[in-house]
Amino acid sequence: MPATMTRSARPLRVLYAASEAWPLIKTGGLGDVAHALPNALHTLGADLRLVLPAYREVLRQVEDLQILGWLDLGDGSEARIVQAWHPAFEMPLWLVDIGELFDREGNPYVDPDGHDWPDNPQRFTRFSRAVALLGVDTLETGWRPDIVHANDWQTGPVAAFLHEMPQAPRSLYTIHNIAYDGQFDHATFEALHLPARWWSIDGAEFHGRFSPMKAGLMFSDRINTVSPTYAREIQTPEHGYGYAGILQHLRHKLSGILNGIDTRVWDPANDPHIAANYDCDSDLEEVRHLNRKALLEALGAEPQAAAARAPVIGFVGRLVHQKGIDLLIEAIPKLVRQTTVRFAIVGSGERRYQARLEQLRQRLPARVFCYIGYSEPLAHQLEAGADIFAMPSRYEPCGLNQLYSLRYGTPPVVRRTGGLADTVEHASPRALADGSATGFVFDAPTAPALAQALRQALRTRQDPVLWRQLQCAGMQRPLGWEQSARRYLELYRTILQDKRP
Ligand code: ADP
Ligand code: GLC
């Protein structure tokens, strides 16, 4: 029986729930995954519905809206469920429409000042309850999933709600980042009318607070995370953010599956955002020159300065402690004194890092180019225009930017952690000799260790033959979703065969 078929020989049905999905709404890698993985599962024959909150931004972009009905959320509120389509998705979208919670401008999690929306507990517990009700086909649409697949704390309570329902479908919970757990206090828990028995050590109570993340961990049939190394790391105090003990206890149902990337969206041969398209057979030196020039001009450099051949080290990402942006900021002045290198940085996040980058840019205008903000086109231009990609994350569940860098022939310099350790092959003398090297990996989460790895990358780049080999090794790696999507199908099938607890 093919992996996508259930016993009754119909396609496996998956209700995939997430709080963001590119291109409708995205703040980070979860958005990329919630777009590409459901599509990859569809290609493999699964029958899916992707369920999202009906944010204003999402409603604005979807087509063919059809009301499926109204769900009673059991706490005096209701959710309208809208089915819709969008060309980027191969399956219908189910949108949980609760106007007072989701019909607002801006970021799905934080207000314009960067603080969590104060009603996030209401927003995401109600969303989770709606997902669970759709999981048992409360609206009698005739479509009932075999598996409900939830992601991160925003949908952590889904499995807990399913646990309350007779003959619920089975569940998988994917941790994309254990450090963001969405916890709230007891008064909020009571105000939300959640089942009192959830408030226990075997439930979702976590050090005197309610943890949606813990709800997902405790009540799901299986848990996975987005790389094998991160699956091990979160069982240690250093990376477990308080959940190490729980995860050790639950390790029988925990596994790691690497993320893939959408190789159609991230394809240097067809990328509409970049100045010069290319593949591994191109004159990489020359196309890089054109793309580097376009990138630096887009970041405000004068054309003559942008046309210089000095290498560029790039960074794209959230400006937060996790990403080690402070290590890069610390390493820049010394590297600027020692080499001709320039830096291109695209990111948004904590004010303190934004301010330090702005200072660096003012102090070193010929060497540091930044865009503080979120820009999809610039992210693509940076992957194609930088010579080396820096990703000094303190921890990284999987990481997508290093994968985009590999695909764009921009060797990544990464710290040996999580998915970075699992996806980048360090340029040791041996790996360079046998052609398996794809980037540079360093260990200590310090600026000197990062600077040393960046200097090694710059030295290696001086040998054009070796550098091209390194670039092509990354570009030719199979980075798409197919293999990992198959692993998800296998995991779903395992769950269906597991005995109910
Ligand atoms: P995380 O999910 O932890 O932020 P990932 O590497 O998995 O890290 O994914 C980050 C995604 O968000 C990538 O697609 C990256 O290009 C994108 N991204 C992050 N910051 C920005 C930004 N300022 N502008 C454009 N894209 C960004
Ligand atoms: C999280 C992680 C990142 C991962 C992404 C998608 O945001 O920080 O490492 O790639 O989720 O799974």
Short mmCIF file of C-alpha atoms in Angstrom, two decimals, residues 90-471:
data_model
loop_
_atom_site.label_atom_id
_atom_site.label_comp_id
_atom_site.label_asym_id
_atom_site.label_seq_id
_atom_site.Cartn_x
_atom_site.Cartn_y
_atom_site.Cartn_z
CA GLU A 90 -2.48 23.14 -4.24
CA MET A 91 -5.17 22.56 -1.62
CA PRO A 92 -8.13 24.49 -0.19
CA LEU A 93 -7.37 26.90 2.63
CA TRP A 94 -9.61 26.85 5.66
CA LEU A 95 -9.64 30.20 7.40
CA VAL A 96 -10.77 30.66 10.99
CA ASP A 97 -12.51 34.01 10.87
CA ILE A 98 -12.98 35.72 14.23
CA GLY A 99 -13.09 39.41 13.36
CA GLU A 100 -12.17 40.90 16.73
CA LEU A 101 -9.11 38.65 17.00
CA PHE A 102 -7.66 38.54 13.49
CA ASP A 103 -9.06 41.42 11.46
CA ARG A 104 -6.22 43.85 12.17
CA GLU A 105 -3.25 45.25 10.29
CA GLY A 106 0.31 44.12 10.69
CA ASN A 107 2.28 41.32 12.23
CA PRO A 108 0.41 38.19 13.35
CA TYR A 109 2.02 38.11 16.81
CA VAL A 110 3.14 41.58 17.81
CA ASP A 111 1.75 45.11 17.74
CA PRO A 112 3.46 47.94 15.84
CA ASP A 113 5.75 48.56 18.86
CA GLY A 114 6.97 44.98 18.79
CA HIS A 115 5.09 43.86 21.94
CA ASP A 116 2.97 40.70 21.89
CA TRP A 117 -0.67 41.46 21.10
CA PRO A 118 -2.21 41.44 24.60
CA ASP A 119 -4.99 39.10 23.46
CA ASN A 120 -2.66 36.44 22.02
CA PRO A 121 -3.86 33.85 24.58
CA GLN A 122 -7.46 34.32 23.36
CA ARG A 123 -6.44 34.51 19.71
CA PHE A 124 -4.49 31.29 19.59
CA THR A 125 -6.46 29.16 22.04
CA ARG A 126 -9.63 29.96 20.10
CA PHE A 127 -7.86 29.27 16.84
CA SER A 128 -6.64 25.94 18.27
CA ARG A 129 -10.11 25.02 19.46
CA ALA A 130 -11.50 25.74 16.00
CA VAL A 131 -8.82 23.53 14.43
CA ALA A 132 -9.73 20.67 16.75
CA LEU A 133 -13.44 21.07 15.94
CA LEU A 134 -12.61 20.96 12.23
CA GLY A 135 -10.57 17.85 13.00
CA VAL A 136 -13.74 16.01 14.05
CA ASP A 137 -15.72 17.52 11.16
CA THR A 138 -18.11 19.44 13.39
CA LEU A 139 -19.37 21.31 10.33
CA GLU A 140 -20.26 18.02 8.61
CA THR A 141 -18.39 18.86 5.44
CA GLY A 142 -17.80 15.17 4.81
CA TRP A 143 -14.04 15.67 5.04
CA ARG A 144 -12.56 14.22 8.20
CA PRO A 145 -8.78 14.09 8.59
CA ASP A 146 -6.79 11.02 9.62
CA ILE A 147 -4.09 13.26 11.07
CA VAL A 148 -4.14 16.75 12.52
CA HIS A 149 -0.68 18.28 12.19
CA ALA A 150 -0.08 21.33 14.40
CA ASN A 151 2.96 23.61 14.54
CA ASP A 152 4.53 25.60 17.38
CA TRP A 153 2.89 27.09 20.45
CA GLN A 154 0.13 28.91 18.58
CA THR A 155 -1.43 25.55 17.74
CA GLY A 156 -0.09 23.65 20.77
CA PRO A 157 -3.55 23.37 22.41
CA VAL A 158 -5.01 21.64 19.32
CA ALA A 159 -3.96 18.21 20.58
CA ALA A 160 -5.27 18.99 24.07
CA PHE A 161 -8.68 19.89 22.63
CA LEU A 162 -8.65 16.73 20.49
CA HIS A 163 -7.86 14.72 23.61
CA GLU A 164 -11.24 15.86 25.02
CA MET A 165 -13.14 14.56 22.00
CA PRO A 166 -14.29 10.98 21.45
CA GLN A 167 -12.86 9.30 18.33
CA ALA A 168 -10.66 12.21 17.49
CA PRO A 169 -8.16 11.88 14.65
CA ARG A 170 -4.52 11.27 15.54
CA SER A 171 -2.11 14.15 15.99
CA LEU A 172 1.42 15.29 15.23
CA TYR A 173 3.00 18.36 16.79
CA THR A 174 6.05 19.99 15.22
CA ILE A 175 8.36 22.15 17.31
CA HIS A 176 9.95 24.85 15.18
CA ASN A 177 11.43 26.72 18.12
CA ILE A 178 11.10 25.56 21.74
CA ALA A 179 12.21 28.97 23.07
CA TYR A 180 8.93 30.57 22.05
CA ASP A 181 6.30 28.78 24.11
CA GLY A 182 3.50 31.37 24.40
CA GLN A 183 2.88 30.87 28.13
CA PHE A 184 0.33 32.86 30.13
CA ASP A 185 -0.87 33.14 33.73
CA HIS A 186 -3.54 31.32 35.72
CA ALA A 187 -6.09 34.15 35.68
CA THR A 188 -5.97 34.15 31.86
CA PHE A 189 -6.30 30.37 31.86
CA GLU A 190 -9.49 30.67 33.94
CA ALA A 191 -10.85 33.52 31.82
CA LEU A 192 -10.47 31.31 28.74
CA HIS A 193 -12.71 28.58 30.24
CA LEU A 194 -10.18 25.89 29.45
CA PRO A 195 -10.73 22.44 31.02
CA ALA A 196 -9.54 22.62 34.64
CA ARG A 197 -7.75 19.27 34.36
CA TRP A 198 -5.27 20.78 31.91
CA TRP A 199 -3.86 22.69 34.87
CA SER A 200 -1.68 19.87 36.12
CA ILE A 201 1.86 18.68 35.91
CA ASP A 202 0.77 15.94 33.50
CA GLY A 203 -1.13 18.54 31.52
CA ALA A 204 -0.11 21.97 30.34
CA GLU A 205 0.79 23.65 33.63
CA PHE A 206 4.40 24.83 33.49
CA HIS A 207 5.99 26.40 36.59
CA GLY A 208 2.73 27.99 37.69
CA ARG A 209 1.75 29.18 34.22
CA PHE A 210 -0.10 27.71 31.26
CA SER A 211 2.11 26.64 28.39
CA PRO A 212 0.52 26.06 24.97
CA MET A 213 3.83 24.49 23.94
CA LYS A 214 3.55 21.96 26.75
CA ALA A 215 -0.05 21.23 25.74
CA GLY A 216 1.27 20.26 22.30
CA LEU A 217 4.04 18.13 23.78
CA MET A 218 1.91 16.28 26.32
CA PHE A 219 -1.24 15.61 24.32
CA SER A 220 0.01 14.93 20.79
CA ASP A 221 0.41 11.35 19.63
CA ARG A 222 3.86 12.17 18.30
CA ILE A 223 6.20 15.16 18.37
CA ASN A 224 8.86 16.07 15.90
CA THR A 225 11.20 18.93 15.34
CA VAL A 226 12.93 20.29 12.28
CA SER A 227 16.35 18.62 12.44
CA PRO A 228 17.78 15.48 14.07
CA THR A 229 20.42 17.47 15.98
CA TYR A 230 17.86 19.90 17.43
CA ALA A 231 15.74 16.90 18.50
CA ARG A 232 18.70 15.84 20.66
CA GLU A 233 19.67 19.35 21.78
CA ILE A 234 16.24 20.24 23.19
CA GLN A 235 16.64 17.34 25.60
CA THR A 236 19.55 19.21 27.22
CA PRO A 237 19.26 22.09 29.71
CA GLU A 238 21.26 24.39 27.43
CA HIS A 239 18.77 24.26 24.56
CA GLY A 240 15.60 22.92 26.19
CA TYR A 241 14.38 26.26 27.60
CA GLY A 242 12.94 24.47 30.63
CA TYR A 243 11.48 21.59 28.61
CA ALA A 244 14.55 19.29 28.59
CA GLY A 245 13.22 16.99 31.33
CA ILE A 246 9.77 16.75 29.75
CA LEU A 247 11.28 16.01 26.35
CA GLN A 248 13.58 13.34 27.77
CA HIS A 249 10.55 11.76 29.33
CA LEU A 250 8.70 11.94 25.99
CA ARG A 251 11.65 10.92 23.83
CA HIS A 252 9.91 7.69 22.75
CA LYS A 253 7.56 9.85 20.67
CA LEU A 254 10.06 12.55 19.58
CA SER A 255 11.98 12.62 16.29
CA GLY A 256 13.69 15.06 13.93
CA ILE A 257 12.98 15.65 10.23
CA LEU A 258 15.01 18.24 8.34
CA ASN A 259 13.17 21.02 6.57
CA GLY A 260 13.48 21.31 2.83
CA ILE A 261 13.16 24.44 0.71
CA ASP A 262 10.83 25.35 -2.12
CA THR A 263 13.26 25.00 -5.02
CA ARG A 264 10.89 26.84 -7.36
CA VAL A 265 10.69 29.94 -5.19
CA TRP A 266 14.42 29.82 -4.35
CA ASP A 267 15.99 29.11 -7.72
CA PRO A 268 18.88 31.26 -8.96
CA ALA A 269 18.17 30.16 -12.54
CA ASN A 270 14.64 31.64 -12.46
CA ASP A 271 14.56 34.10 -9.59
CA PRO A 272 12.72 37.25 -10.79
CA HIS A 273 14.19 39.35 -7.96
CA ILE A 274 17.85 39.07 -8.95
CA ALA A 275 19.85 41.02 -11.55
CA ALA A 276 21.48 38.05 -13.28
CA ASN A 277 20.10 34.51 -13.25
CA TYR A 278 22.56 31.62 -13.13
CA ASP A 279 23.19 27.99 -12.42
CA CYS A 280 26.22 25.89 -11.72
CA ASP A 281 27.38 26.02 -15.35
CA SER A 282 27.44 29.83 -15.41
CA ASP A 283 30.53 31.97 -15.05
CA LEU A 284 29.85 32.33 -11.35
CA GLU A 285 32.50 35.00 -10.84
CA GLU A 286 30.82 37.26 -13.40
CA VAL A 287 27.16 36.71 -12.41
CA ARG A 288 28.13 37.25 -8.80
CA HIS A 289 29.77 40.50 -9.77
CA LEU A 290 26.51 41.70 -11.39
CA ASN A 291 24.38 40.52 -8.50
CA ARG A 292 26.75 41.97 -5.89
CA LYS A 293 26.64 45.32 -7.64
CA ALA A 294 22.83 45.26 -7.79
CA LEU A 295 22.60 44.23 -4.15
CA LEU A 296 24.88 46.99 -2.89
CA GLU A 297 23.11 49.59 -4.99
CA ALA A 298 19.78 48.42 -3.61
CA LEU A 299 21.30 48.93 -0.15
CA GLY A 300 22.27 52.50 -1.03
CA ALA A 301 25.87 52.22 -2.35
CA GLU A 302 27.06 54.56 -5.11
CA PRO A 303 27.36 52.68 -8.45
CA GLN A 304 31.15 52.98 -8.52
CA ALA A 305 31.57 51.63 -4.99
CA ALA A 306 29.03 48.91 -5.69
CA ALA A 307 31.05 47.78 -8.72
CA ALA A 308 34.21 47.14 -6.68
CA ARG A 309 35.29 43.50 -6.58
CA ALA A 310 35.96 43.29 -2.83
CA PRO A 311 33.96 40.41 -1.35
CA VAL A 312 30.70 40.82 0.53
CA ILE A 313 29.63 38.84 3.59
CA GLY A 314 25.84 38.74 3.90
CA PHE A 315 23.31 38.18 6.68
CA VAL A 316 19.51 37.93 6.48
CA GLY A 317 17.36 37.22 9.48
CA ARG A 318 15.57 38.24 12.60
CA LEU A 319 17.80 40.56 14.67
CA VAL A 320 17.56 38.56 17.90
CA HIS A 321 19.93 36.85 20.36
CA GLN A 322 19.18 33.42 18.80
CA LYS A 323 20.72 34.46 15.48
CA GLY A 324 24.02 35.64 17.02
CA ILE A 325 23.72 39.00 15.25
CA ASP A 326 25.64 40.54 18.18
CA LEU A 327 28.58 38.22 17.39
CA LEU A 328 28.61 39.47 13.83
CA ILE A 329 28.34 43.11 14.96
CA GLU A 330 31.29 42.53 17.28
CA ALA A 331 33.38 40.82 14.58
CA ILE A 332 32.85 43.46 11.88
CA PRO A 333 35.26 46.25 12.98
CA LYS A 334 38.22 43.90 13.28
CA LEU A 335 37.53 42.17 9.96
CA VAL A 336 37.26 45.59 8.34
CA ARG A 337 40.73 46.48 9.67
CA GLN A 338 42.25 43.18 8.56
CA THR A 339 40.67 42.67 5.12
CA THR A 340 38.92 44.46 2.26
CA VAL A 341 35.64 42.69 3.02
CA ARG A 342 32.27 44.48 3.04
CA PHE A 343 29.03 43.53 4.80
CA ALA A 344 25.43 43.46 3.62
CA ILE A 345 22.77 42.94 6.27
CA VAL A 346 19.00 42.64 5.89
CA GLY A 347 17.01 42.17 9.05
CA SER A 348 14.57 43.46 11.59
CA GLY A 349 14.04 42.73 15.23
CA GLU A 350 15.24 44.05 18.56
CA ARG A 351 15.84 47.80 18.74
CA ARG A 352 19.26 47.44 20.42
CA TYR A 353 20.65 45.48 17.47
CA GLN A 354 19.04 47.77 14.93
CA ALA A 355 20.69 50.73 16.65
CA ARG A 356 24.14 49.08 16.74
CA LEU A 357 23.92 48.22 13.05
CA GLU A 358 22.90 51.76 12.24
CA GLN A 359 25.96 53.05 14.17
CA LEU A 360 28.26 50.67 12.30
CA ARG A 361 26.80 51.78 8.99
CA GLN A 362 27.44 55.43 9.85
CA ARG A 363 30.98 54.74 11.07
CA LEU A 364 31.95 52.49 8.15
CA PRO A 365 29.85 53.73 5.21
CA ALA A 366 32.14 52.17 2.59
CA ARG A 367 32.07 48.78 4.29
CA VAL A 368 28.70 48.21 5.97
CA PHE A 369 25.41 48.24 4.05
CA CYS A 370 22.14 47.52 5.83
CA TYR A 371 18.44 47.42 5.35
CA ILE A 372 16.57 47.40 8.65
CA GLY A 373 13.17 45.98 7.84
CA TYR A 374 11.54 43.05 6.14
CA SER A 375 12.02 42.70 2.39
CA GLU A 376 11.48 39.52 0.41
CA PRO A 377 13.18 40.87 -2.77
CA LEU A 378 16.25 41.99 -0.81
CA ALA A 379 16.50 38.58 0.86
CA HIS A 380 16.70 36.99 -2.60
CA GLN A 381 19.14 39.65 -3.88
CA LEU A 382 21.36 39.09 -0.89
CA GLU A 383 21.52 35.33 -1.40
CA ALA A 384 22.61 35.96 -5.01
CA GLY A 385 24.83 38.98 -4.43
CA ALA A 386 26.81 38.19 -1.28
CA ASP A 387 29.92 36.03 -1.65
CA ILE A 388 29.67 34.39 1.76
CA PHE A 389 26.64 34.00 4.04
CA ALA A 390 27.09 34.38 7.82
CA MET A 391 24.77 32.49 10.15
CA PRO A 392 26.35 32.49 13.64
CA SER A 393 23.19 31.29 15.44
CA ARG A 394 23.44 30.37 19.10
CA TYR A 395 20.83 27.74 18.36
CA GLU A 396 19.00 26.95 15.14
CA PRO A 397 16.21 24.36 15.03
CA CYS A 398 16.73 23.96 11.29
CA GLY A 399 17.41 27.25 9.55
CA LEU A 400 16.40 27.92 5.98
CA ASN A 401 18.78 30.73 5.05
CA GLN A 402 21.81 28.45 5.01
CA LEU A 403 19.87 26.18 2.63
CA TYR A 404 19.00 29.13 0.37
CA SER A 405 22.69 30.10 0.48
CA LEU A 406 23.80 26.62 -0.56
CA ARG A 407 21.38 26.72 -3.46
CA TYR A 408 22.57 30.18 -4.53
CA GLY A 409 26.28 29.27 -4.48
CA THR A 410 26.92 31.52 -1.49
CA PRO A 411 28.90 29.28 0.88
CA PRO A 412 27.51 29.62 4.41
CA VAL A 413 29.61 30.14 7.54
CA VAL A 414 27.57 28.61 10.35
CA ARG A 415 27.85 27.61 13.98
CA ARG A 416 27.75 23.90 14.70
CA THR A 417 24.23 23.72 16.14
CA GLY A 418 20.83 22.25 15.25
CA GLY A 419 19.98 22.15 11.58
CA LEU A 420 23.09 24.14 10.67
CA ALA A 421 25.25 21.22 11.86
CA ASP A 422 23.04 18.81 9.90
CA THR A 423 23.11 20.66 6.57
CA VAL A 424 26.53 22.29 6.09
CA GLU A 425 29.62 20.19 5.42
CA HIS A 426 32.69 21.93 6.82
CA ALA A 427 35.55 22.73 4.43
CA SER A 428 38.14 20.60 6.21
CA PRO A 429 41.19 19.71 4.08
CA ARG A 430 39.69 16.27 3.58
CA ALA A 431 36.20 17.48 2.62
CA LEU A 432 37.74 20.01 0.23
CA ALA A 433 39.85 17.27 -1.33
CA ASP A 434 36.96 14.85 -1.83
CA GLY A 435 34.54 17.56 -2.99
CA SER A 436 31.98 17.10 -0.19
CA ALA A 437 32.59 20.49 1.50
CA THR A 438 29.78 23.05 1.16
CA GLY A 439 30.63 25.74 3.75
CA PHE A 440 32.39 26.54 7.01
CA VAL A 441 31.37 25.39 10.48
CA PHE A 442 32.68 26.79 13.77
CA ASP A 443 32.00 25.84 17.38
CA ALA A 444 32.28 28.57 20.00
CA PRO A 445 29.45 31.14 20.15
CA THR A 446 31.97 33.99 20.19
CA ALA A 447 32.95 36.83 17.87
CA PRO A 448 36.58 35.62 17.54
CA ALA A 449 35.45 32.11 16.53
CA LEU A 450 33.09 33.59 13.96
CA ALA A 451 35.78 35.95 12.65
CA GLN A 452 38.23 33.09 12.31
CA ALA A 453 35.74 31.05 10.27
CA LEU A 454 34.95 34.06 8.08
CA ARG A 455 38.68 34.62 7.48
CA GLN A 456 39.03 30.96 6.50
CA ALA A 457 36.18 31.41 4.01
CA LEU A 458 37.81 34.56 2.59
CA ARG A 459 41.15 32.74 2.20
CA THR A 460 39.50 29.77 0.49
CA ARG A 461 37.78 32.16 -1.90
CA GLN A 462 41.16 33.32 -3.14
CA ASP A 463 41.56 29.96 -4.88
CA PRO A 464 38.99 30.28 -7.71
CA VAL A 465 39.01 26.56 -8.60
CA LEU A 466 38.48 25.42 -5.04
CA TRP A 467 35.84 28.10 -4.45
CA ARG A 468 33.86 27.15 -7.51
CA GLN A 469 33.94 23.52 -6.41
CA LEU A 470 32.59 24.55 -3.00
CA GLN A 471 29.86 26.66 -4.58
#
